[in-house]
Short mmCIF file of C-alpha atoms in Angstrom, two decimals:
data_model
loop_
_atom_site.label_atom_id
_atom_site.label_comp_id
_atom_site.label_asym_id
_atom_site.label_seq_id
_atom_site.Cartn_x
_atom_site.Cartn_y
_atom_site.Cartn_z
CA MET A 1 17.08 14.25 -9.82
CA LEU A 2 13.45 14.52 -8.74
CA SER A 3 10.56 13.53 -10.97
CA PHE A 4 8.32 16.23 -12.42
CA ASN A 5 5.16 14.85 -10.77
CA LYS A 6 6.72 14.99 -7.32
CA ILE A 7 8.18 18.48 -7.44
CA LEU A 8 5.45 20.60 -8.97
CA LEU A 9 6.49 24.10 -7.95
CA CYS A 10 5.39 27.64 -8.63
CA PHE A 11 8.23 29.47 -6.96
CA LEU A 12 9.16 33.15 -6.88
CA VAL A 13 12.86 33.17 -7.71
CA LEU A 14 14.80 34.85 -4.91
CA GLU A 15 13.55 35.72 -1.48
CA MET A 16 14.70 39.21 -2.27
CA PHE A 17 12.66 41.87 -0.62
CA THR A 18 10.96 43.03 -3.83
CA PHE A 19 10.85 41.54 -7.32
CA ASN A 20 13.13 42.97 -10.00
CA SER A 21 12.07 43.52 -13.58
CA VAL A 22 14.14 41.93 -16.33
CA THR A 23 14.37 45.31 -18.03
CA ALA A 24 16.56 48.16 -16.84
CA ASN A 25 13.95 50.87 -17.34
CA ASN A 26 12.08 50.65 -14.02
CA ASN A 27 14.66 49.48 -11.48
CA LEU A 28 15.53 52.91 -10.09
CA GLN A 29 12.20 54.66 -10.63
CA SER A 30 9.99 55.79 -7.77
CA TYR A 31 6.91 53.67 -7.11
CA VAL A 32 4.44 52.36 -4.54
CA GLY A 33 3.02 48.87 -4.73
CA LEU A 34 1.56 45.72 -3.22
CA SER A 35 2.87 42.17 -3.43
CA TYR A 36 1.49 38.80 -2.34
CA ASN A 37 3.26 35.48 -1.93
CA ASN A 38 1.66 32.11 -1.08
CA GLN A 39 4.06 29.24 -0.34
CA LEU A 40 2.80 25.70 0.24
CA LYS A 41 5.20 22.96 1.39
CA LYS A 42 3.83 19.41 1.44
CA GLY A 43 5.29 16.04 2.40
CA TYR A 44 7.70 15.31 5.24
CA LEU A 45 7.67 17.91 8.00
CA SER A 46 10.20 18.34 10.79
CA ALA A 47 9.05 20.82 13.42
CA PHE A 48 11.94 22.15 15.49
CA ALA A 49 11.10 23.76 18.84
CA PHE A 50 12.64 24.83 22.16
CA HIS A 51 11.28 25.96 25.52
CA ASP A 52 11.09 29.66 26.31
CA HIS A 53 14.15 30.43 28.43
CA ASP A 54 16.90 32.91 29.27
CA PRO A 55 19.83 32.07 26.95
CA ARG A 56 22.31 33.19 29.63
CA PHE A 57 21.59 29.90 31.41
CA GLY A 58 21.95 27.74 28.31
CA ASN A 59 19.39 26.30 25.94
CA SER A 60 16.48 24.55 27.57
CA ASN A 61 15.30 21.28 26.05
CA PHE A 62 15.38 22.08 22.34
CA HIS A 63 13.91 19.20 20.38
CA ILE A 64 12.36 18.13 17.08
CA HIS A 65 8.85 16.86 16.30
CA ASN A 66 8.72 14.72 13.14
CA TYR A 67 5.60 14.01 11.13
CA CYS A 68 5.61 11.57 8.25
CA ASN A 69 2.48 9.87 6.91
CA PRO A 70 2.64 8.07 3.52
CA PHE A 71 -1.11 8.55 3.04
CA VAL A 72 -1.81 12.03 4.49
CA ALA A 73 1.04 14.50 4.08
CA GLY A 74 1.80 17.29 6.46
CA LYS A 75 2.04 20.81 5.11
CA GLU A 76 3.15 24.34 5.90
CA ILE A 77 1.31 27.32 4.41
CA LEU A 78 3.22 30.62 4.39
CA GLN A 79 1.47 33.76 3.15
CA PHE A 80 2.94 37.26 2.90
CA LEU A 81 1.28 40.56 1.98
CA ASN A 82 3.73 43.43 1.48
CA LEU A 83 3.34 47.16 1.07
CA ASN A 84 6.36 48.31 -0.98
CA ALA A 85 7.73 51.71 -1.93
CA GLN A 86 10.82 53.09 -3.66
CA TYR A 87 12.05 56.66 -4.00
CA ARG A 88 14.56 57.73 -6.66
CA ILE A 89 16.95 60.30 -5.20
CA ASN A 90 18.82 60.96 -8.45
CA LYS A 91 19.83 59.14 -11.64
CA LYS A 92 22.09 56.75 -9.72
CA ILE A 93 20.56 56.28 -6.26
CA ALA A 94 17.23 54.95 -4.99
CA VAL A 95 15.99 53.82 -1.56
CA ASN A 96 13.16 51.39 -0.84
CA ILE A 97 11.11 49.90 1.98
CA SER A 98 8.86 46.84 2.37
CA LEU A 99 6.25 46.49 5.15
CA PRO A 100 5.12 42.84 5.47
CA TYR A 101 2.14 41.13 7.07
CA SER A 102 2.47 37.35 7.40
CA LEU A 103 0.10 34.44 8.00
CA LYS A 104 1.80 31.09 8.71
CA SER A 105 0.22 27.75 9.53
CA GLN A 106 1.52 24.22 10.07
CA VAL A 107 -0.74 21.19 9.60
CA PHE A 108 0.06 17.63 10.73
CA GLY A 109 -2.35 15.32 8.92
CA ASP A 110 -5.75 17.02 9.07
CA SER A 111 -5.08 18.86 12.34
CA LEU A 112 -3.82 22.42 12.61
CA ASN A 113 -0.69 22.32 14.74
CA LEU A 114 0.42 25.97 14.70
CA PHE A 115 -0.89 29.27 13.34
CA ARG A 116 0.84 32.65 13.49
CA ASN A 117 -0.14 35.99 11.93
CA GLY A 118 0.99 39.56 12.34
CA ILE A 119 3.50 42.19 11.26
CA GLY A 120 6.71 40.69 9.88
CA ASP A 121 10.28 42.00 9.61
CA ILE A 122 10.45 45.36 7.83
CA SER A 123 13.02 45.63 5.03
CA ILE A 124 14.82 48.82 3.97
CA GLY A 125 17.17 48.99 1.00
CA PHE A 126 19.59 51.10 -0.99
CA LYS A 127 20.29 50.84 -4.75
CA TYR A 128 23.17 52.39 -6.64
CA ALA A 129 23.67 52.40 -10.42
CA LEU A 130 27.33 51.49 -10.64
CA PHE A 131 27.31 51.75 -14.43
CA SER A 132 24.79 53.01 -17.00
CA SER A 133 25.59 53.23 -20.69
CA ASN A 134 24.37 55.71 -23.26
CA ALA A 135 22.91 53.63 -26.07
CA ALA A 136 23.87 56.19 -28.69
CA VAL A 137 27.52 56.10 -27.57
CA LEU A 138 28.25 52.51 -26.56
CA PHE A 139 26.11 50.32 -28.83
CA SER A 140 23.36 51.14 -31.27
CA LYS A 141 19.93 50.54 -29.67
CA THR A 142 21.55 48.85 -26.65
CA LYS A 143 21.56 49.93 -23.03
CA HIS A 144 23.65 48.45 -20.20
CA GLN A 145 23.12 49.03 -16.50
CA THR A 146 24.81 47.56 -13.40
CA ILE A 147 23.09 47.99 -10.04
CA ILE A 148 24.39 47.11 -6.58
CA SER A 149 22.00 46.97 -3.63
CA ILE A 150 22.15 46.57 0.14
CA ASN A 151 19.10 45.54 2.14
CA ALA A 152 18.57 45.39 5.90
CA LYS A 153 15.81 43.27 7.39
CA LEU A 154 14.89 44.66 10.81
CA LYS A 155 13.59 42.58 13.73
CA THR A 156 10.14 44.16 13.87
CA GLY A 157 8.11 40.93 13.69
CA LYS A 158 7.25 38.93 16.81
CA TYR A 159 9.40 35.79 17.04
CA ASN A 160 8.79 34.30 20.52
CA THR A 161 5.14 33.19 20.43
CA ALA A 162 4.98 29.94 22.43
CA THR A 163 2.54 27.04 22.57
CA ASP A 164 0.56 26.03 25.67
CA LEU A 165 3.52 23.79 26.61
CA GLY A 166 5.96 26.69 26.40
CA ASP A 167 7.49 25.53 23.11
CA ILE A 168 8.70 28.02 20.50
CA ASP A 169 8.99 26.95 16.86
CA PRO A 170 11.25 29.57 15.22
CA HIS A 171 10.17 28.60 11.69
CA ILE A 172 6.50 29.45 12.28
CA GLN A 173 6.96 32.98 13.62
CA ASN A 174 6.16 36.39 12.13
CA GLY A 175 9.79 37.47 12.37
CA ASN A 176 13.29 36.04 12.84
CA GLY A 177 14.15 38.08 15.93
CA SER A 178 17.40 39.33 14.41
CA ASN A 179 18.69 42.03 12.06
CA ASN A 180 19.76 40.45 8.75
CA TRP A 181 21.56 41.77 5.67
CA GLN A 182 21.50 41.12 1.95
CA VAL A 183 23.92 42.36 -0.73
CA ALA A 184 23.23 41.93 -4.44
CA MET A 185 24.54 42.89 -7.87
CA GLN A 186 22.54 42.93 -11.12
CA HIS A 187 23.45 43.65 -14.70
CA PHE A 188 20.83 44.55 -17.33
CA ILE A 189 21.15 44.60 -21.11
CA ALA A 190 18.23 46.14 -23.01
CA PHE A 191 17.76 46.21 -26.78
CA ASP A 192 14.74 47.62 -28.61
CA LYS A 193 12.55 44.66 -27.58
CA TRP A 194 14.87 42.03 -26.10
CA SER A 195 16.27 42.34 -22.57
CA PHE A 196 18.65 40.26 -20.45
CA ASN A 197 19.32 40.22 -16.72
CA GLY A 198 21.93 38.51 -14.55
CA SER A 199 22.05 38.79 -10.76
CA ALA A 200 23.69 37.34 -7.67
CA SER A 201 22.88 37.94 -3.99
CA TYR A 202 23.99 36.77 -0.56
CA LEU A 203 21.75 36.82 2.53
CA LEU A 204 23.60 37.06 5.85
CA ASN A 205 21.50 36.13 8.89
CA THR A 206 22.47 36.80 12.51
CA LYS A 207 21.57 35.15 15.84
CA ASN A 208 18.48 36.23 17.73
CA TYR A 209 17.91 36.50 21.50
CA TYR A 210 17.67 32.71 21.88
CA GLN A 211 20.90 32.20 19.87
CA PHE A 212 18.87 30.75 16.99
CA LYS A 213 20.15 31.61 13.50
CA LYS A 214 18.63 30.92 10.12
CA GLY A 215 21.10 29.67 7.54
CA ASN A 216 22.76 32.10 5.12
CA ALA A 217 21.64 31.88 1.49
CA PHE A 218 23.20 32.48 -1.95
CA ASP A 219 21.09 33.13 -5.06
CA ALA A 220 21.99 33.59 -8.72
CA LEU A 221 19.69 34.21 -11.68
CA LEU A 222 19.80 34.58 -15.48
CA ALA A 223 16.73 35.89 -17.32
CA SER A 224 15.73 36.92 -20.82
CA GLY A 225 12.57 38.73 -21.91
CA TYR A 226 10.86 40.02 -25.03
CA THR A 227 8.59 43.08 -24.95
CA PHE A 228 5.44 43.39 -27.07
CA LYS A 229 4.28 46.99 -27.53
CA PHE A 230 0.68 48.00 -28.19
CA ASN A 231 0.01 51.65 -29.06
CA ASN A 232 3.12 52.63 -27.07
CA GLU A 233 0.99 52.54 -23.89
CA ILE A 234 0.67 48.81 -23.20
CA LEU A 235 3.82 46.69 -22.76
CA LEU A 236 3.73 42.90 -22.30
CA THR A 237 7.02 41.18 -21.39
CA PRO A 238 7.18 37.38 -20.99
CA THR A 239 10.45 36.23 -19.44
CA LEU A 240 12.39 32.95 -19.15
CA GLN A 241 14.51 32.42 -16.02
CA LEU A 242 17.21 30.04 -14.81
CA SER A 243 18.24 30.31 -11.17
CA TYR A 244 20.36 28.61 -8.52
CA GLN A 245 19.90 28.69 -4.75
CA LYS A 246 22.03 27.34 -1.92
CA ASN A 247 20.74 27.58 1.63
CA LYS A 248 22.80 26.74 4.72
CA ALA A 249 21.36 24.83 7.68
CA ASP A 250 19.82 26.66 10.63
CA THR A 251 21.72 26.58 13.91
CA MET A 252 20.96 26.80 17.65
CA GLU A 253 23.99 28.34 19.36
CA ASP A 254 26.68 26.72 17.17
CA ARG A 255 24.91 23.37 16.72
CA VAL A 256 23.32 22.47 13.38
CA ILE A 257 19.63 21.68 13.64
CA LEU A 258 18.95 18.14 12.45
CA LYS A 259 16.25 18.91 9.94
CA PRO A 260 16.51 19.09 6.13
CA THR A 261 17.02 22.84 5.83
CA GLU A 262 20.43 22.81 4.11
CA TYR A 263 19.81 22.43 0.39
CA GLU A 264 20.71 23.51 -3.14
CA VAL A 265 18.35 23.76 -6.07
CA PHE A 266 18.35 24.68 -9.76
CA LEU A 267 15.09 26.14 -11.08
CA MET A 268 13.75 26.88 -14.54
CA GLY A 269 10.77 29.18 -14.87
CA GLY A 270 9.49 32.49 -16.05
CA ALA A 271 7.58 35.66 -15.41
CA VAL A 272 4.97 37.79 -17.14
CA GLU A 273 5.01 41.57 -16.74
CA LEU A 274 2.20 43.80 -18.00
CA GLN A 275 2.65 47.57 -18.03
CA LEU A 276 -0.24 49.93 -18.74
CA LYS A 277 1.08 53.49 -18.72
CA ARG A 278 2.42 53.83 -15.14
CA THR A 279 0.88 50.65 -13.72
CA ILE A 280 2.89 47.39 -13.69
CA PHE A 281 1.57 43.91 -12.85
CA CYS A 282 3.98 40.96 -12.58
CA ILE A 283 3.59 37.21 -11.92
CA ASN A 284 6.62 34.95 -11.23
CA PHE A 285 6.94 31.15 -11.24
CA ALA A 286 9.55 28.38 -11.62
CA LEU A 287 9.92 24.59 -11.66
CA PRO A 288 12.89 22.85 -9.98
CA ALA A 289 15.12 20.83 -12.28
CA TYR A 290 17.34 19.61 -9.43
CA LEU A 291 16.82 19.61 -5.65
CA LYS A 292 19.25 18.17 -3.11
CA TYR A 293 19.09 18.12 0.69
CA LYS A 294 22.26 17.55 2.70
CA GLN A 295 20.44 16.24 5.76
CA VAL A 296 17.32 14.10 5.57
CA ASP A 297 15.65 12.10 8.33
CA VAL A 298 16.30 8.39 7.72
CA ARG A 299 12.66 7.50 8.32
CA CYS A 300 11.17 9.85 5.76
CA LYS A 301 12.18 11.47 2.51
CA ALA A 302 12.76 15.19 2.13
CA PRO A 303 9.82 17.44 1.12
CA GLU A 304 8.67 16.36 -2.32
CA GLN A 305 6.16 18.97 -3.35
CA HIS A 306 6.26 22.75 -3.11
CA GLN A 307 3.69 25.11 -4.58
CA ASN A 308 4.25 28.87 -4.57
CA PHE A 309 2.47 31.76 -6.20
CA ASP A 310 3.60 35.36 -6.26
CA PHE A 311 2.49 38.60 -7.86
CA GLU A 312 3.23 42.31 -7.49
CA LEU A 313 1.36 45.44 -8.49
CA ARG A 314 3.25 48.72 -8.86
CA TRP A 315 2.23 52.31 -9.55
CA MET A 316 5.17 54.20 -11.00
CA LEU A 317 5.56 57.79 -9.83
CA LYS A 318 6.89 60.72 -11.81
#
């Protein structure tokens, strides 16, 4: 169990391609929007790298640079700006797309070690309402909805930017260099003012040109919100969330990278959603209650402090 002072975290729950409202009203509607995510990781840093090479001749000198200073912590700053859109085909089907721009930097002490910026991996998705209840038939003033979704993350972002020494750090790149997939299922229960949401997703990553593969990830979430209505035009919905994440270690060929990337974490947090007519603004955050790394360098502890901030602005279409 980590202490509260060491693991201060404002974390957007799920690295799903767009945020999902706790209510069932807006999840299949057409919209356009913008989202921003700022992730700050501080403490022990392990920078994995390999030389640019042709993988047909085997991996060339892949190695790890460690930085651990008890007085001046290293840090990674990951920023993402996304242009999002969703189109509702009918009452049961919607498609969506996310166009990202990323800015990533890695700092050892007070010196900037790496900086990357540019177009990231474009995401396209499909949503299907597996079940939707009629409140007047099933339960009085209650609506149920189950949605399944499939997302594909395309290798549109540059992933092979090398240093002056010919090293490539795959974690500080605009893209992953591979096509990756995510499947998810969500169930929504909406009353007059109360709403509940449960979801689970699995992210399946594939190998890129260099045979590097980010670890697969499983996410689960439970959320509950209460909507305040003002003049039937302004809706304010604070939400409480409990989530679980398990992330597998990254690999090079079939060898596990010796850095603390395999972990599991329980998070408690919340979100605030404000809707003014057809405009929706949402902020998400969470604090970890439990964080465990499977592999940690014996000389330094695992990352102790993470700070993340995320918001999204949507304009709902008719």
